[in-house]
GROMACS .gro file of C-alpha atoms in nm:
model
  340
    1UNK     CA    1  12.143  15.560   9.128
    2UNK     CA    2  11.788  15.431   9.152
    3UNK     CA    3  11.506  15.667   9.244
    4UNK     CA    4  11.335  15.625   9.583
    5UNK     CA    5  11.009  15.427   9.593
    6UNK     CA    6  10.688  15.625   9.562
    7UNK     CA    7  10.417  15.613   9.828
    8UNK     CA    8  10.080  15.787   9.836
    9UNK     CA    9   9.876  15.935  10.121
   10UNK     CA   10   9.500  15.911  10.059
   11UNK     CA   11   9.294  16.125  10.298
   12UNK     CA   12   9.422  16.330  10.586
   13UNK     CA   13   9.639  16.280  10.895
   14UNK     CA   14   9.553  16.417  11.238
   15UNK     CA   15   9.852  16.323  11.453
   16UNK     CA   16  10.143  16.208  11.237
   17UNK     CA   17  10.199  16.472  10.972
   18UNK     CA   18  10.559  16.518  11.083
   19UNK     CA   19  10.616  16.142  11.074
   20UNK     CA   20  10.477  16.133  10.720
   21UNK     CA   21  10.694  16.425  10.611
   22UNK     CA   22  11.000  16.255  10.760
   23UNK     CA   23  10.949  15.966  10.519
   24UNK     CA   24  11.048  16.209  10.244
   25UNK     CA   25  11.413  16.128  10.312
   26UNK     CA   26  11.358  15.772  10.187
   27UNK     CA   27  11.052  15.788   9.961
   28UNK     CA   28  10.893  16.005   9.700
   29UNK     CA   29  10.576  16.130   9.872
   30UNK     CA   30  10.252  16.191   9.685
   31UNK     CA   31   9.929  16.311   9.845
   32UNK     CA   32   9.558  16.294   9.766
   33UNK     CA   33   9.416  16.455  10.080
   34UNK     CA   34   9.118  16.609   9.902
   35UNK     CA   35   8.937  16.551   9.576
   36UNK     CA   36   8.678  16.325   9.415
   37UNK     CA   37   8.662  15.963   9.308
   38UNK     CA   38   8.676  16.066   8.943
   39UNK     CA   39   8.989  16.274   9.004
   40UNK     CA   40   9.152  15.981   9.181
   41UNK     CA   41   9.065  15.742   8.897
   42UNK     CA   42   9.194  15.990   8.643
   43UNK     CA   43   9.526  16.006   8.832
   44UNK     CA   44   9.544  15.627   8.808
   45UNK     CA   45   9.475  15.641   8.433
   46UNK     CA   46   9.698  15.935   8.334
   47UNK     CA   47  10.019  15.809   8.491
   48UNK     CA   48  10.026  16.032   8.800
   49UNK     CA   49  10.041  15.720   9.017
   50UNK     CA   50  10.233  15.502   8.771
   51UNK     CA   51  10.520  15.440   9.015
   52UNK     CA   52  10.324  15.414   9.342
   53UNK     CA   53  10.430  15.105   9.539
   54UNK     CA   54  10.187  15.147   9.825
   55UNK     CA   55   9.948  15.383   9.994
   56UNK     CA   56   9.839  15.503  10.336
   57UNK     CA   57   9.459  15.488  10.322
   58UNK     CA   58   9.283  15.698  10.583
   59UNK     CA   59   8.961  15.547  10.717
   60UNK     CA   60   8.773  15.866  10.631
   61UNK     CA   61   8.909  15.871  10.275
   62UNK     CA   62   8.603  15.677  10.158
   63UNK     CA   63   8.430  16.016  10.155
   64UNK     CA   64   8.688  16.125   9.896
   65UNK     CA   65   8.754  15.824   9.675
   66UNK     CA   66   8.453  15.611   9.759
   67UNK     CA   67   8.513  15.248   9.852
   68UNK     CA   68   8.811  15.058   9.719
   69UNK     CA   69   8.577  14.833   9.523
   70UNK     CA   70   8.651  14.619   9.218
   71UNK     CA   71   8.633  14.917   8.980
   72UNK     CA   72   8.885  15.121   9.174
   73UNK     CA   73   9.121  14.831   9.249
   74UNK     CA   74   9.124  14.740   8.879
   75UNK     CA   75   9.236  15.096   8.799
   76UNK     CA   76   9.541  15.088   9.027
   77UNK     CA   77   9.872  15.075   8.836
   78UNK     CA   78  10.075  14.753   8.815
   79UNK     CA   79  10.336  14.898   9.051
   80UNK     CA   80  10.084  14.918   9.339
   81UNK     CA   81  10.143  14.629   9.581
   82UNK     CA   82  10.042  14.751   9.929
   83UNK     CA   83   9.738  14.918  10.085
   84UNK     CA   84   9.805  15.021  10.445
   85UNK     CA   85   9.456  15.095  10.576
   86UNK     CA   86   9.379  15.296  10.889
   87UNK     CA   87   9.099  15.110  11.066
   88UNK     CA   88   9.030  14.781  11.236
   89UNK     CA   89   8.736  14.733  10.999
   90UNK     CA   90   8.805  14.727  10.627
   91UNK     CA   91   8.468  14.641  10.472
   92UNK     CA   92   8.510  14.941  10.238
   93UNK     CA   93   8.799  14.757  10.066
   94UNK     CA   94   8.728  14.470   9.826
   95UNK     CA   95   8.991  14.233   9.961
   96UNK     CA   96   8.904  13.966   9.706
   97UNK     CA   97   8.971  14.211   9.423
   98UNK     CA   98   9.299  14.311   9.587
   99UNK     CA   99   9.401  13.948   9.625
  100UNK     CA  100   9.331  13.885   9.257
  101UNK     CA  101   9.580  14.163   9.183
  102UNK     CA  102   9.822  14.037   9.452
  103UNK     CA  103   9.787  14.363   9.641
  104UNK     CA  104   9.842  14.314  10.013
  105UNK     CA  105   9.607  14.490  10.257
  106UNK     CA  106   9.679  14.569  10.622
  107UNK     CA  107   9.451  14.703  10.894
  108UNK     CA  108   9.502  14.828  11.250
  109UNK     CA  109   9.414  14.558  11.503
  110UNK     CA  110   9.580  14.577  11.846
  111UNK     CA  111   9.600  14.957  11.830
  112UNK     CA  112   9.221  14.979  11.860
  113UNK     CA  113   9.160  14.701  12.114
  114UNK     CA  114   9.156  14.893  12.441
  115UNK     CA  115   8.961  15.199  12.330
  116UNK     CA  116   8.697  14.990  12.155
  117UNK     CA  117   8.660  14.755  12.450
  118UNK     CA  118   8.629  15.055  12.686
  119UNK     CA  119   8.337  15.182  12.480
  120UNK     CA  120   8.192  14.831  12.473
  121UNK     CA  121   8.189  14.815  12.853
  122UNK     CA  122   8.045  15.166  12.870
  123UNK     CA  123   7.760  15.056  12.642
  124UNK     CA  124   7.714  14.731  12.834
  125UNK     CA  125   7.677  14.913  13.165
  126UNK     CA  126   7.459  15.187  13.014
  127UNK     CA  127   7.227  14.928  12.862
  128UNK     CA  128   7.209  14.712  13.175
  129UNK     CA  129   7.133  15.016  13.392
  130UNK     CA  130   6.872  15.157  13.147
  131UNK     CA  131   7.069  15.482  13.147
  132UNK     CA  132   6.930  15.655  12.838
  133UNK     CA  133   6.594  15.760  12.982
  134UNK     CA  134   6.729  15.918  13.303
  135UNK     CA  135   7.005  16.098  13.109
  136UNK     CA  136   6.749  16.261  12.882
  137UNK     CA  137   6.517  16.341  13.173
  138UNK     CA  138   6.799  16.505  13.368
  139UNK     CA  139   6.877  16.748  13.084
  140UNK     CA  140   6.507  16.825  13.041
  141UNK     CA  141   6.470  16.917  13.408
  142UNK     CA  142   6.273  16.604  13.499
  143UNK     CA  143   6.541  16.454  13.726
  144UNK     CA  144   6.523  16.074  13.681
  145UNK     CA  145   6.208  16.074  13.471
  146UNK     CA  146   6.021  15.745  13.461
  147UNK     CA  147   6.302  15.541  13.609
  148UNK     CA  148   6.329  15.172  13.528
  149UNK     CA  149   6.543  14.960  13.755
  150UNK     CA  150   6.844  14.820  13.578
  151UNK     CA  151   7.055  14.511  13.636
  152UNK     CA  152   7.399  14.437  13.780
  153UNK     CA  153   7.661  14.280  13.554
  154UNK     CA  154   7.780  14.053  13.836
  155UNK     CA  155   7.680  13.692  13.778
  156UNK     CA  156   7.556  13.756  13.425
  157UNK     CA  157   7.690  13.566  13.124
  158UNK     CA  158   7.862  13.775  12.859
  159UNK     CA  159   7.862  13.602  12.523
  160UNK     CA  160   8.127  13.733  12.283
  161UNK     CA  161   8.085  13.672  11.912
  162UNK     CA  162   8.436  13.717  11.774
  163UNK     CA  163   8.714  13.658  12.027
  164UNK     CA  164   8.990  13.853  11.858
  165UNK     CA  165   9.188  14.128  12.023
  166UNK     CA  166   8.886  14.348  12.094
  167UNK     CA  167   8.675  14.054  12.214
  168UNK     CA  168   8.951  13.944  12.452
  169UNK     CA  169   8.993  14.300  12.580
  170UNK     CA  170   8.617  14.310  12.639
  171UNK     CA  171   8.632  13.981  12.829
  172UNK     CA  172   8.921  14.105  13.043
  173UNK     CA  173   8.720  14.410  13.151
  174UNK     CA  174   8.397  14.219  13.204
  175UNK     CA  175   8.566  13.975  13.444
  176UNK     CA  176   8.631  14.271  13.673
  177UNK     CA  177   8.253  14.307  13.710
  178UNK     CA  178   8.206  13.942  13.798
  179UNK     CA  179   8.069  13.831  13.463
  180UNK     CA  180   8.102  13.478  13.324
  181UNK     CA  181   8.249  13.469  12.973
  182UNK     CA  182   8.149  13.243  12.686
  183UNK     CA  183   8.248  13.296  12.325
  184UNK     CA  184   8.214  13.173  11.970
  185UNK     CA  185   8.485  13.207  11.707
  186UNK     CA  186   8.579  13.050  11.376
  187UNK     CA  187   8.805  12.830  11.586
  188UNK     CA  188   8.867  12.774  11.956
  189UNK     CA  189   9.148  12.975  12.110
  190UNK     CA  190   9.445  12.835  12.293
  191UNK     CA  191   9.374  12.817  12.666
  192UNK     CA  192   9.640  13.082  12.729
  193UNK     CA  193   9.422  13.328  12.536
  194UNK     CA  194   9.089  13.202  12.666
  195UNK     CA  195   9.180  13.284  13.028
  196UNK     CA  196   8.885  13.082  13.155
  197UNK     CA  197   8.636  13.179  12.886
  198UNK     CA  198   8.428  12.888  12.760
  199UNK     CA  199   8.412  12.809  12.389
  200UNK     CA  200   8.057  12.731  12.272
  201UNK     CA  201   7.873  12.682  11.945
  202UNK     CA  202   7.693  12.974  11.783
  203UNK     CA  203   7.358  12.828  11.885
  204UNK     CA  204   7.475  12.787  12.244
  205UNK     CA  205   7.606  13.143  12.248
  206UNK     CA  206   7.265  13.275  12.148
  207UNK     CA  207   7.081  13.060  12.401
  208UNK     CA  208   7.306  13.119  12.702
  209UNK     CA  209   7.410  13.487  12.683
  210UNK     CA  210   7.256  13.746  12.913
  211UNK     CA  211   7.457  14.005  12.721
  212UNK     CA  212   7.563  13.939  12.363
  213UNK     CA  213   7.859  14.144  12.238
  214UNK     CA  214   7.947  14.156  11.868
  215UNK     CA  215   8.321  14.184  11.809
  216UNK     CA  216   8.377  14.037  11.464
  217UNK     CA  217   8.462  14.171  11.121
  218UNK     CA  218   8.199  14.253  10.862
  219UNK     CA  219   8.220  14.058  10.538
  220UNK     CA  220   7.985  13.873  10.304
  221UNK     CA  221   7.952  13.579  10.543
  222UNK     CA  222   7.887  13.787  10.857
  223UNK     CA  223   7.650  14.052  10.718
  224UNK     CA  224   7.321  14.022  10.912
  225UNK     CA  225   7.464  13.737  11.119
  226UNK     CA  226   7.216  13.856  11.380
  227UNK     CA  227   6.868  13.875  11.227
  228UNK     CA  228   6.517  13.768  11.326
  229UNK     CA  229   6.591  13.391  11.339
  230UNK     CA  230   6.894  13.441  11.562
  231UNK     CA  231   6.720  13.693  11.785
  232UNK     CA  232   6.439  13.443  11.838
  233UNK     CA  233   6.693  13.195  11.976
  234UNK     CA  234   6.832  13.433  12.239
  235UNK     CA  235   6.724  13.449  12.602
  236UNK     CA  236   6.410  13.654  12.657
  237UNK     CA  237   6.533  13.998  12.763
  238UNK     CA  238   6.888  13.964  12.627
  239UNK     CA  239   7.105  14.277  12.609
  240UNK     CA  240   7.289  14.332  12.279
  241UNK     CA  241   7.607  14.537  12.245
  242UNK     CA  242   7.772  14.619  11.913
  243UNK     CA  243   8.098  14.810  11.868
  244UNK     CA  244   8.207  14.632  11.548
  245UNK     CA  245   8.003  14.708  11.235
  246UNK     CA  246   7.636  14.798  11.218
  247UNK     CA  247   7.551  14.566  10.929
  248UNK     CA  248   7.635  14.262  11.139
  249UNK     CA  249   7.279  14.311  11.267
  250UNK     CA  250   6.962  14.345  11.064
  251UNK     CA  251   6.860  14.674  11.221
  252UNK     CA  252   6.490  14.644  11.137
  253UNK     CA  253   6.478  14.301  11.298
  254UNK     CA  254   6.657  14.436  11.604
  255UNK     CA  255   6.399  14.714  11.640
  256UNK     CA  256   6.119  14.457  11.623
  257UNK     CA  257   6.288  14.243  11.890
  258UNK     CA  258   6.343  14.548  12.110
  259UNK     CA  259   5.981  14.654  12.080
  260UNK     CA  260   5.853  14.302  12.153
  261UNK     CA  261   6.074  14.268  12.462
  262UNK     CA  262   6.274  13.974  12.326
  263UNK     CA  263   6.568  14.215  12.351
  264UNK     CA  264   6.547  14.420  12.669
  265UNK     CA  265   6.805  14.688  12.586
  266UNK     CA  266   7.081  14.760  12.338
  267UNK     CA  267   7.412  14.943  12.355
  268UNK     CA  268   7.521  15.042  12.005
  269UNK     CA  269   7.816  15.239  11.872
  270UNK     CA  270   7.767  15.136  11.508
  271UNK     CA  271   7.470  15.127  11.274
  272UNK     CA  272   7.372  14.950  10.955
  273UNK     CA  273   7.350  15.262  10.738
  274UNK     CA  274   7.536  15.516  10.948
  275UNK     CA  275   7.518  15.808  10.983
  276UNK     CA  276   7.150  15.723  10.933
  277UNK     CA  277   6.996  15.537  11.226
  278UNK     CA  278   6.671  15.342  11.220
  279UNK     CA  279   6.405  15.571  11.374
  280UNK     CA  280   6.287  15.281  11.588
  281UNK     CA  281   6.620  15.293  11.771
  282UNK     CA  282   6.631  15.670  11.802
  283UNK     CA  283   6.288  15.691  11.965
  284UNK     CA  284   6.330  15.391  12.195
  285UNK     CA  285   6.444  15.486  12.547
  286UNK     CA  286   6.585  15.135  12.594
  287UNK     CA  287   6.844  15.200  12.325
  288UNK     CA  288   7.173  15.339  12.459
  289UNK     CA  289   7.342  15.486  12.152
  290UNK     CA  290   7.676  15.644  12.059
  291UNK     CA  291   7.779  15.789  11.720
  292UNK     CA  292   8.068  15.549  11.640
  293UNK     CA  293   8.312  15.668  11.906
  294UNK     CA  294   8.496  15.338  11.955
  295UNK     CA  295   8.845  15.462  11.866
  296UNK     CA  296   8.785  15.832  11.927
  297UNK     CA  297   9.072  15.905  12.161
  298UNK     CA  298   9.390  16.102  12.092
  299UNK     CA  299   9.610  15.815  12.207
  300UNK     CA  300   9.438  15.547  12.002
  301UNK     CA  301   9.416  15.745  11.680
  302UNK     CA  302   9.781  15.843  11.712
  303UNK     CA  303   9.875  15.477  11.760
  304UNK     CA  304   9.661  15.376  11.462
  305UNK     CA  305   9.826  15.630  11.232
  306UNK     CA  306  10.173  15.519  11.340
  307UNK     CA  307  10.085  15.154  11.276
  308UNK     CA  308   9.964  15.236  10.925
  309UNK     CA  309  10.288  15.420  10.849
  310UNK     CA  310  10.489  15.125  10.981
  311UNK     CA  311  10.291  14.882  10.767
  312UNK     CA  312  10.356  15.097  10.462
  313UNK     CA  313  10.730  15.115  10.533
  314UNK     CA  314  10.770  14.743  10.603
  315UNK     CA  315  10.570  14.660  10.292
  316UNK     CA  316  10.765  14.882  10.055
  317UNK     CA  317  11.108  14.820  10.210
  318UNK     CA  318  11.088  14.450  10.296
  319UNK     CA  319  10.791  14.311  10.103
  320UNK     CA  320  10.636  14.208  10.436
  321UNK     CA  321  10.355  14.340  10.657
  322UNK     CA  322  10.286  14.380  11.027
  323UNK     CA  323   9.909  14.330  11.033
  324UNK     CA  324   9.794  14.164  10.713
  325UNK     CA  325   9.416  14.118  10.691
  326UNK     CA  326   9.291  13.772  10.777
  327UNK     CA  327   9.154  13.689  10.431
  328UNK     CA  328   9.502  13.710  10.280
  329UNK     CA  329   9.694  13.514  10.541
  330UNK     CA  330   9.824  13.187  10.401
  331UNK     CA  331   9.778  13.279  10.033
  332UNK     CA  332  10.074  13.158   9.830
  333UNK     CA  333  10.168  13.510   9.716
  334UNK     CA  334  10.090  13.692  10.042
  335UNK     CA  335  10.370  13.877  10.221
  336UNK     CA  336  10.516  13.735  10.538
  337UNK     CA  337  10.396  13.891  10.862
  338UNK     CA  338  10.660  14.027  11.098
  339UNK     CA  339  10.630  14.119  11.464
  340UNK     CA  340  10.609  14.479  11.577
   0.00000   0.00000   0.00000
């Protein structure tokens, strides 16, 4: 009788510990909830993980193992074929290195769409209404403080850079406020997904947007996709919202544009070097800021953890995946995607 396949939990679980433990009836469960990068690498070298087929990788596990960069991926045993990552963003995994090893990587789109888009709309409204200053004044006993009049979303053009699940969820909500939607993507969507949104070039998106929302993945080609040259091409007084990854924007250039008035206000949930934030953003009362709360709801994080577990099971049991990362789709060795 063959032994059950081995799977590894890296990092902690908040909502699905019982679901993880239940997998023990079909798999050999290993855990690395705490430790250091060197301890993890040593486990890879000394045979502790010699039979691991796949892992559940918590999004906060980077604090334990460091990024899954080329060094770490190279150390994984030959048996390791699947990385089920908890997070819509996966810039802390070297997907190219994984692909070279034919290790499939999944993320958690869909599960994060609604919560992230909710925060995006919250930031959009807070930025349009210049909410930061009055909120601070209220808590300091100054009532509204030096109130600046804000703007209504109705009739404004929302430009979405990255019309994936989160971008479409953002567009759906923005329509309720009477906003016109334009977008730019790697490719134009089918009209059934556009739902009236207009596909435009990147240059047109910059020039036409009253509010520019970033909803795309961070990778080598999108890092600093919004920098001084792009900001100079936007409408004077544009509002910028970012719920994706901070390094999509050159933060120093954004501060300059905010101070000059080229950008009127910003609504940011992510930052280039978080948890550090550029002091020019912190001190500017036209910056409406949140500390990366996009998926911080009980329901969403529970759904994300369940999706990761399902990806791990489908990978190990069937050699397929539910939500393979985009860079690996279509590769000749890549696992087939199945519906969930």
